[in-house]
Amino acid sequence: MPAGTKLERGAPLPKTERPIVFYGTSILQGGCASRPGMAYPALVGRILDYPTINLGFSGNALSEPEMAELLAELDPAVYVYDSLPNLNPSQVRERTEPFLRTLRKAHPRTPIVLIENVIYTNSDFVESRRVSAAEKNSALLAIYKKLVAEGDKRLSYVKAPALLGDDGEATVDGTHPTDLGFRRMADTIAPAIRKWLKH
């Protein structure tokens, strides 16, 4: 190399892809991750090499119509809906379908990935948690099937069993994932998103 020449890392290329938008609870927010980069939306972003927006609201992902309208103002590559842990079964039945229809009306072609309520790792000992999660997941699945039957071909559905595993090692409190739990969630959810992305 000629004298005075320097080798330096080049500036990163600007990202031009529309982001993946995640909406959900303190789980999605990464409330008990060791650092922000270990929340599952961040992990998914790195797995897929895609920008992400994490709209996780601790205790407040209640699928209100106003929130649906705000999310509909965005222009994502994919929506990920992971709101069930903050809802009770009645709220899932009452709010989820209108929420999804608001997104679909604004974005007829944007894929939406629906995530079941995690199976809480203490469900074997707390029957009310097991029953509630099962009711919510059943309601979400019924909504998904209804929308697909109506012709919505841009929906994906992620079932709960693989999200945290069954060894009891994936949460700090039965609900909120450790880094291990987030890795399992990311590895399960990323393929459901990848199918919709164009690289």
Coordinates of N, CA and C in Angstrom, one line a residue:
M1 N 0.8 -1.2 0.0 CA 0.0 0.0 0.0 C 0.9 1.2 0.0
P2 N 0.5 2.2 -0.8 CA 1.2 3.5 -0.8 C 1.3 4.1 0.6
A3 N 2.3 4.8 0.9 CA 2.4 5.6 2.2 C 1.3 6.5 2.3
G4 N 0.7 6.6 3.5 CA -0.4 7.5 3.8 C -1.8 6.9 3.5
T5 N -1.8 5.7 2.9 CA -3.1 5.1 2.7 C -3.6 4.5 3.9
K6 N -4.9 4.6 4.1 CA -5.6 4.0 5.3 C -6.7 3.1 4.9
L7 N -6.9 2.0 5.6 CA -8.0 1.1 5.4 C -9.0 1.4 6.6
E8 N -10.2 1.7 6.3 CA -11.2 2.0 7.3 C -12.5 1.2 7.0
R9 N -13.2 1.0 8.0 CA -14.5 0.3 7.8 C -15.4 1.4 7.1
G10 N -16.1 0.9 6.0 CA -17.0 1.8 5.3 C -18.3 2.1 6.1
A11 N -18.9 3.1 5.7 CA -20.2 3.4 6.4 C -21.2 2.4 6.0
P12 N -22.1 2.0 6.9 CA -23.1 1.0 6.6 C -24.0 1.5 5.5
L13 N -24.5 0.6 4.6 CA -25.4 1.0 3.6 C -26.8 1.3 4.3
P14 N -27.4 2.4 3.8 CA -28.7 2.7 4.4 C -29.7 1.6 4.1
K15 N -30.5 1.4 5.1 CA -31.6 0.4 5.0 C -32.8 1.1 4.2
T16 N -33.3 0.4 3.3 CA -34.4 0.9 2.5 C -35.7 0.1 2.7
E17 N -35.6 -1.0 3.4 CA -36.8 -1.9 3.6 C -37.7 -1.2 4.6
R18 N -39.0 -1.4 4.3 CA -40.0 -1.0 5.3 C -39.8 -1.9 6.5
P19 N -40.1 -1.4 7.7 CA -39.8 -2.2 8.9 C -40.9 -3.2 9.2
I20 N -40.5 -4.2 10.1 CA -41.5 -5.1 10.7 C -42.0 -4.4 11.9
V21 N -43.3 -4.2 12.1 CA -43.9 -3.6 13.2 C -44.5 -4.6 14.1
F22 N -44.0 -4.6 15.4 CA -44.5 -5.5 16.4 C -45.3 -4.8 17.4
Y23 N -46.5 -5.3 17.7 CA -47.4 -4.7 18.7 C -47.7 -5.7 19.8
G24 N -47.5 -5.4 21.0 CA -47.8 -6.3 22.1 C -47.5 -5.8 23.5
T25 N -47.1 -6.7 24.4 CA -47.1 -6.5 25.8 C -45.7 -6.3 26.3
S26 N -45.5 -6.4 27.6 CA -44.2 -6.4 28.2 C -43.3 -7.5 27.8
I27 N -43.9 -8.6 27.4 CA -43.1 -9.7 26.8 C -42.5 -9.3 25.6
L28 N -43.2 -8.7 24.7 CA -42.7 -8.2 23.4 C -41.7 -7.1 23.7
Q29 N -42.1 -6.2 24.6 CA -41.2 -5.1 25.0 C -39.8 -5.5 25.4
G30 N -39.7 -6.7 26.0 CA -38.4 -7.2 26.4 C -38.2 -6.9 27.9
G31 N -39.3 -6.9 28.7 CA -39.3 -6.4 30.1 C -38.2 -7.1 30.9
C32 N -37.9 -8.3 30.7 CA -36.9 -9.0 31.6 C -35.8 -9.5 30.8
A33 N -35.5 -9.0 29.6 CA -34.3 -9.3 28.8 C -33.1 -8.7 29.5
S34 N -32.0 -9.3 29.3 CA -30.8 -8.7 29.9 C -30.3 -7.4 29.3
R35 N -30.8 -7.1 28.1 CA -30.5 -5.9 27.4 C -31.5 -5.7 26.3
P36 N -31.6 -4.5 25.8 CA -32.6 -4.3 24.7 C -32.5 -5.2 23.5
G37 N -31.3 -5.5 23.2 CA -31.0 -6.3 22.0 C -31.4 -7.8 22.1
M38 N -31.8 -8.2 23.3 CA -32.3 -9.5 23.5 C -33.8 -9.7 23.5
A39 N -34.6 -8.6 23.4 CA -36.0 -8.7 23.2 C -36.3 -9.4 21.9
Y40 N -37.3 -10.2 21.8 CA -37.4 -11.0 20.6 C -37.6 -10.2 19.3
P41 N -38.2 -9.0 19.3 CA -38.3 -8.3 18.1 C -36.9 -7.9 17.6
A42 N -36.0 -7.6 18.5 CA -34.6 -7.2 18.1 C -33.9 -8.5 17.6
L43 N -34.1 -9.6 18.2 CA -33.5 -10.9 17.7 C -34.0 -11.2 16.3
V44 N -35.3 -11.1 16.1 CA -35.9 -11.4 14.8 C -35.3 -10.4 13.8
G45 N -35.2 -9.2 14.1 CA -34.6 -8.2 13.2 C -33.2 -8.6 12.7
R46 N -32.4 -9.2 13.7 CA -31.0 -9.6 13.3 C -31.1 -10.9 12.5
I47 N -32.0 -11.8 12.9 CA -32.1 -13.1 12.1 C -32.4 -12.8 10.7
L48 N -33.4 -11.9 10.5 CA -33.9 -11.6 9.1 C -33.2 -10.4 8.4
D49 N -32.3 -9.8 9.1 CA -31.6 -8.6 8.6 C -32.6 -7.5 8.1
Y50 N -33.5 -7.2 9.0 CA -34.6 -6.3 8.7 C -34.8 -5.3 9.8
P51 N -35.1 -4.1 9.5 CA -35.4 -3.1 10.5 C -36.7 -3.5 11.3
T52 N -36.8 -3.2 12.5 CA -38.0 -3.5 13.3 C -38.4 -2.3 14.1
I53 N -39.7 -2.2 14.5 CA -40.2 -1.3 15.4 C -40.9 -2.0 16.5
N54 N -40.5 -1.9 17.7 CA -41.0 -2.6 18.9 C -42.0 -1.7 19.6
L55 N -43.3 -2.0 19.4 CA -44.4 -1.3 20.1 C -44.9 -2.2 21.2
G56 N -44.1 -2.5 22.2 CA -44.5 -3.3 23.3 C -44.8 -2.4 24.5
F57 N -46.0 -2.6 25.1 CA -46.5 -1.7 26.1 C -46.8 -2.5 27.4
S58 N -46.0 -2.4 28.4 CA -46.1 -3.2 29.6 C -47.5 -3.0 30.2
G59 N -48.3 -4.1 30.2 CA -49.6 -4.0 30.8 C -50.6 -3.3 30.1
N60 N -50.3 -2.8 28.9 CA -51.2 -1.9 28.2 C -51.4 -2.2 26.7
A61 N -51.1 -3.4 26.3 CA -51.4 -3.8 24.9 C -52.9 -4.3 24.9
L62 N -53.8 -3.4 24.9 CA -55.2 -3.7 25.1 C -56.0 -3.7 23.8
S63 N -55.3 -3.6 22.7 CA -56.0 -3.7 21.4 C -57.2 -2.7 21.2
E64 N -57.0 -1.5 21.7 CA -58.0 -0.5 21.6 C -58.1 0.0 20.1
P65 N -59.3 0.4 19.7 CA -59.5 0.9 18.3 C -58.6 2.0 18.0
E66 N -58.3 2.9 19.0 CA -57.4 4.0 18.7 C -56.0 3.6 18.4
M67 N -55.6 2.5 19.1 CA -54.2 2.0 18.8 C -54.2 1.4 17.4
A68 N -55.2 0.7 17.0 CA -55.3 0.1 15.7 C -55.2 1.2 14.6
E69 N -55.9 2.3 14.9 CA -55.8 3.4 13.9 C -54.4 4.0 13.9
L70 N -53.7 4.1 15.0 CA -52.4 4.6 15.0 C -51.4 3.7 14.2
L71 N -51.6 2.4 14.5 CA -50.7 1.4 13.8 C -51.0 1.4 12.3
A72 N -52.2 1.7 11.9 CA -52.6 1.7 10.5 C -52.0 2.9 9.8
E73 N -51.5 3.9 10.5 CA -50.8 5.0 9.9 C -49.4 4.7 9.4
L74 N -48.9 3.6 10.0 CA -47.5 3.2 9.6 C -47.6 2.4 8.3
D75 N -46.4 2.2 7.7 CA -46.3 1.5 6.4 C -45.3 0.4 6.5
P76 N -45.6 -0.7 7.3 CA -44.6 -1.7 7.5 C -44.6 -2.8 6.4
A77 N -43.5 -3.5 6.4 CA -43.4 -4.7 5.6 C -44.3 -5.8 6.1
V78 N -44.4 -5.9 7.4 CA -45.2 -6.9 8.1 C -45.7 -6.4 9.4
Y79 N -46.9 -6.7 9.8 CA -47.3 -6.4 11.2 C -47.2 -7.8 12.0
V80 N -46.8 -7.7 13.2 CA -46.8 -8.8 14.2 C -47.7 -8.4 15.3
Y81 N -48.8 -9.2 15.5 CA -49.8 -8.9 16.6 C -49.6 -9.9 17.7
D82 N -49.1 -9.4 18.9 CA -48.8 -10.3 20.0 C -49.4 -9.6 21.3
S83 N -50.7 -9.4 21.3 CA -51.3 -8.7 22.4 C -52.1 -9.5 23.4
L84 N -52.2 -10.8 23.2 CA -53.1 -11.6 24.0 C -52.8 -11.6 25.5
P85 N -51.5 -11.6 25.9 CA -51.2 -11.7 27.3 C -51.9 -10.6 28.2
N86 N -52.1 -9.4 27.6 CA -52.7 -8.3 28.3 C -54.2 -8.3 28.3
L87 N -54.8 -9.2 27.5 CA -56.3 -9.2 27.3 C -56.9 -10.4 28.1
N88 N -58.1 -10.3 28.5 CA -58.9 -11.4 29.0 C -59.6 -12.1 27.8
P89 N -60.2 -13.3 28.0 CA -60.8 -13.9 26.8 C -61.9 -13.1 26.2
S90 N -62.7 -12.4 27.0 CA -63.8 -11.6 26.4 C -63.2 -10.5 25.5
Q91 N -62.1 -9.9 26.0 CA -61.5 -8.8 25.2 C -60.9 -9.3 23.9
V92 N -60.4 -10.5 23.9 CA -59.9 -11.1 22.7 C -61.0 -11.2 21.7
R93 N -62.1 -11.8 22.2 CA -63.3 -12.0 21.3 C -63.8 -10.6 20.8
E94 N -63.8 -9.6 21.6 CA -64.5 -8.3 21.3 C -63.6 -7.4 20.5
R95 N -62.3 -7.4 20.8 CA -61.4 -6.4 20.2 C -60.5 -6.8 19.1
T96 N -60.1 -8.1 19.1 CA -59.1 -8.5 18.1 C -59.5 -8.4 16.7
E97 N -60.7 -8.9 16.4 CA -61.2 -8.8 15.0 C -61.3 -7.4 14.5
P98 N -61.9 -6.5 15.2 CA -62.0 -5.1 14.7 C -60.6 -4.5 14.6
F99 N -59.7 -4.8 15.5 CA -58.3 -4.3 15.4 C -57.7 -4.8 14.1
L100 N -57.8 -6.0 13.8 CA -57.2 -6.6 12.6 C -57.8 -6.0 11.3
R101 N -59.1 -5.8 11.4 CA -59.8 -5.3 10.2 C -59.4 -3.8 9.9
T102 N -59.1 -3.1 11.0 CA -58.6 -1.7 10.8 C -57.3 -1.7 10.1
L103 N -56.4 -2.6 10.5 CA -55.1 -2.7 9.8 C -55.3 -3.2 8.4
R104 N -56.2 -4.1 8.2 CA -56.4 -4.7 6.8 C -57.0 -3.6 5.9
K105 N -57.9 -2.9 6.4 CA -58.6 -1.8 5.6 C -57.5 -0.8 5.1
A106 N -56.6 -0.4 6.0 CA -55.6 0.5 5.6 C -54.5 -0.1 4.7
H107 N -54.2 -1.4 4.9 CA -53.1 -2.0 4.2 C -53.6 -3.4 3.7
P108 N -54.3 -3.4 2.6 CA -54.9 -4.7 2.0 C -53.8 -5.7 1.7
R109 N -52.6 -5.3 1.4 CA -51.6 -6.3 1.0 C -50.5 -6.6 2.1
T110 N -50.6 -5.9 3.2 CA -49.5 -6.1 4.2 C -49.8 -7.3 5.0
P111 N -48.8 -8.2 5.1 CA -49.0 -9.4 5.9 C -49.2 -9.1 7.4
I112 N -50.0 -9.9 8.1 CA -50.1 -9.8 9.5 C -49.9 -11.2 10.1
V113 N -49.0 -11.2 11.1 CA -48.6 -12.5 11.8 C -49.3 -12.4 13.2
L114 N -50.1 -13.4 13.5 CA -50.8 -13.5 14.7 C -50.0 -14.5 15.7
I115 N -49.8 -14.0 16.9 CA -49.1 -14.8 17.9 C -50.0 -15.3 19.0
E116 N -50.1 -16.5 19.3 CA -50.9 -17.0 20.4 C -50.3 -16.5 21.7
N117 N -51.1 -16.6 22.7 CA -50.7 -16.3 24.1 C -49.7 -17.4 24.5
V118 N -48.5 -17.0 25.0 CA -47.5 -18.0 25.4 C -48.2 -19.0 26.5
I119 N -47.7 -20.2 26.5 CA -48.1 -21.1 27.5 C -47.2 -20.8 28.8
Y120 N -47.8 -20.2 29.8 CA -47.0 -19.8 30.9 C -46.3 -21.0 31.6
T121 N -45.1 -20.8 32.0 CA -44.3 -21.9 32.5 C -44.8 -22.4 33.8
N122 N -45.7 -21.7 34.5 CA -46.2 -22.1 35.8 C -47.7 -22.6 35.6
S123 N -48.1 -22.8 34.3 CA -49.5 -23.2 34.1 C -49.9 -24.5 34.7
D124 N -48.9 -25.4 34.9 CA -49.3 -26.7 35.5 C -49.7 -26.5 37.0
F125 N -49.3 -25.4 37.6 CA -49.6 -25.2 39.0 C -50.7 -24.1 39.2
V126 N -51.0 -23.3 38.2 CA -52.0 -22.2 38.3 C -53.0 -22.5 37.2
E127 N -54.1 -23.2 37.6 CA -55.1 -23.6 36.6 C -55.7 -22.4 35.9
S128 N -56.0 -21.3 36.7 CA -56.6 -20.2 36.0 C -55.8 -19.6 34.9
R129 N -54.5 -19.6 35.0 CA -53.6 -19.1 33.9 C -53.7 -20.1 32.7
R130 N -53.7 -21.4 33.0 CA -53.8 -22.3 31.9 C -55.1 -22.2 31.1
V131 N -56.2 -22.1 31.9 CA -57.5 -22.0 31.3 C -57.7 -20.7 30.5
S132 N -57.3 -19.6 31.1 CA -57.4 -18.3 30.4 C -56.6 -18.3 29.1
A133 N -55.4 -18.7 29.1 CA -54.5 -18.7 27.9 C -55.2 -19.6 26.9
A134 N -55.7 -20.8 27.3 CA -56.3 -21.7 26.3 C -57.5 -21.0 25.7
E135 N -58.3 -20.3 26.5 CA -59.5 -19.7 25.9 C -59.1 -18.6 25.0
K136 N -58.1 -17.8 25.3 CA -57.7 -16.7 24.4 C -57.1 -17.2 23.1
N137 N -56.4 -18.3 23.2 CA -55.8 -18.9 22.0 C -56.9 -19.5 21.1
S138 N -57.9 -20.1 21.7 CA -59.0 -20.6 20.9 C -59.8 -19.5 20.2
A139 N -60.0 -18.4 20.9 CA -60.7 -17.2 20.3 C -59.9 -16.6 19.2
L140 N -58.5 -16.5 19.4 CA -57.7 -16.0 18.3 C -57.7 -16.9 17.1
L141 N -57.6 -18.2 17.3 CA -57.6 -19.1 16.2 C -59.0 -19.0 15.4
A142 N -60.1 -18.9 16.1 CA -61.4 -18.8 15.4 C -61.4 -17.5 14.6
I143 N -60.9 -16.4 15.1 CA -60.8 -15.2 14.3 C -59.9 -15.3 13.1
Y144 N -58.8 -15.9 13.3 CA -57.9 -16.2 12.1 C -58.6 -17.0 11.1
K145 N -59.3 -18.1 11.5 CA -59.9 -19.0 10.5 C -61.1 -18.2 9.8
K146 N -61.8 -17.4 10.5 CA -62.8 -16.6 9.9 C -62.3 -15.7 8.8
L147 N -61.2 -15.0 9.2 CA -60.7 -14.0 8.2 C -60.1 -14.7 7.0
V148 N -59.5 -15.9 7.2 CA -58.9 -16.7 6.1 C -60.1 -17.2 5.2
A149 N -61.2 -17.6 5.8 CA -62.3 -18.1 5.1 C -63.0 -17.0 4.3
E150 N -62.8 -15.7 4.7 CA -63.4 -14.6 4.0 C -62.4 -14.2 2.8
G151 N -61.3 -14.8 2.7 CA -60.4 -14.6 1.6 C -59.1 -13.8 1.9
D152 N -58.8 -13.6 3.2 CA -57.6 -12.9 3.6 C -56.4 -13.9 3.5
K153 N -55.6 -13.8 2.5 CA -54.5 -14.7 2.2 C -53.2 -14.2 2.7
R154 N -53.2 -13.1 3.5 CA -51.9 -12.6 3.9 C -51.9 -12.5 5.5
L155 N -52.3 -13.7 6.0 CA -52.2 -13.9 7.5 C -51.4 -15.1 7.8
S156 N -50.6 -15.0 8.9 CA -49.9 -16.2 9.4 C -50.3 -16.4 10.8
Y157 N -50.1 -17.6 11.3 CA -50.5 -17.9 12.7 C -49.4 -18.7 13.4
V158 N -49.0 -18.2 14.5 CA -47.9 -18.9 15.3 C -48.6 -19.5 16.6
K159 N -48.5 -20.8 16.7 CA -49.1 -21.5 17.9 C -48.1 -21.4 19.1
A160 N -48.7 -21.5 20.3 CA -48.0 -21.2 21.5 C -46.9 -22.2 21.9
P161 N -47.1 -23.5 21.7 CA -46.2 -24.5 22.4 C -44.7 -24.3 22.1
A162 N -44.3 -23.9 20.9 CA -42.9 -23.8 20.7 C -42.3 -22.5 21.2
L163 N -43.2 -21.5 21.6 CA -42.6 -20.2 21.9 C -41.7 -20.2 23.0
L164 N -42.0 -20.9 24.1 CA -41.1 -20.9 25.3 C -40.5 -22.2 25.6
G165 N -41.0 -23.3 24.9 CA -40.5 -24.6 25.3 C -41.3 -25.2 26.5
D166 N -40.9 -26.4 26.9 CA -41.6 -27.0 28.0 C -40.8 -27.5 29.1
D167 N -39.6 -26.9 29.2 CA -38.7 -27.3 30.3 C -38.7 -26.4 31.5
G168 N -39.5 -25.3 31.5 CA -39.6 -24.4 32.6 C -38.4 -23.5 32.8
E169 N -37.5 -23.4 31.8 CA -36.3 -22.6 32.0 C -36.4 -21.3 31.2
A170 N -37.5 -20.9 30.6 CA -37.5 -19.8 29.7 C -38.1 -18.5 30.2
T171 N -38.5 -18.5 31.5 CA -39.0 -17.2 32.1 C -38.4 -17.0 33.4
V172 N -38.6 -15.7 33.9 CA -38.1 -15.3 35.2 C -39.2 -15.5 36.2
D173 N -40.5 -15.5 35.8 CA -41.6 -15.5 36.8 C -42.8 -16.3 36.3
G174 N -42.6 -17.2 35.3 CA -43.7 -17.9 34.7 C -44.3 -17.2 33.5
T175 N -44.0 -15.9 33.3 CA -44.6 -15.2 32.2 C -43.5 -14.5 31.3
H176 N -42.6 -13.8 31.9 CA -41.7 -12.9 31.2 C -40.4 -13.7 30.8
P177 N -40.1 -13.7 29.6 CA -39.0 -14.6 29.1 C -37.6 -14.1 29.6
T178 N -36.7 -15.0 29.9 CA -35.3 -14.8 30.0 C -34.7 -14.7 28.6
D179 N -33.4 -14.4 28.5 CA -32.8 -14.4 27.2 C -33.0 -15.7 26.5
L180 N -33.0 -16.8 27.2 CA -33.3 -18.1 26.5 C -34.7 -18.2 26.0
G181 N -35.6 -17.7 26.7 CA -37.0 -17.6 26.3 C -37.2 -16.8 25.0
F182 N -36.5 -15.6 25.1 CA -36.6 -14.7 23.9 C -35.9 -15.4 22.7
R183 N -34.9 -16.1 22.9 CA -34.2 -16.8 21.7 C -35.2 -17.8 21.1
R184 N -35.8 -18.5 22.0 CA -36.8 -19.5 21.5 C -38.0 -18.9 20.8
M185 N -38.5 -17.8 21.3 CA -39.5 -17.0 20.6 C -39.1 -16.6 19.3
A186 N -37.9 -16.0 19.2 CA -37.4 -15.4 17.9 C -37.2 -16.5 16.9
D187 N -36.7 -17.7 17.3 CA -36.5 -18.8 16.4 C -37.8 -19.4 15.9
T188 N -38.9 -19.2 16.7 CA -40.2 -19.7 16.3 C -40.9 -18.7 15.4
I189 N -40.8 -17.4 15.7 CA -41.6 -16.4 15.0 C -40.9 -16.0 13.7
A190 N -39.6 -16.0 13.7 CA -38.9 -15.5 12.5 C -39.3 -16.2 11.2
P191 N -39.5 -17.5 11.2 CA -39.9 -18.2 9.9 C -41.3 -17.7 9.5
A192 N -42.2 -17.4 10.4 CA -43.5 -17.0 10.0 C -43.5 -15.6 9.4
I193 N -42.5 -14.8 9.7 CA -42.3 -13.5 9.1 C -41.5 -13.6 7.8
R194 N -40.5 -14.5 7.8 CA -39.6 -14.6 6.6 C -40.3 -14.9 5.3
K195 N -41.4 -15.7 5.4 CA -42.1 -16.1 4.2 C -42.7 -14.9 3.5
W196 N -42.9 -13.8 4.2 CA -43.5 -12.6 3.6 C -42.5 -11.6 3.1
L197 N -41.3 -11.8 3.4 CA -40.3 -10.8 3.1 C -39.6 -11.0 1.7
K198 N -39.3 -10.0 1.0 CA -38.6 -10.1 -0.3 C -37.3 -9.4 -0.1
H199 N -36.2 -10.2 -0.3 CA -34.9 -9.7 -0.2 C -34.4 -9.5 -1.6

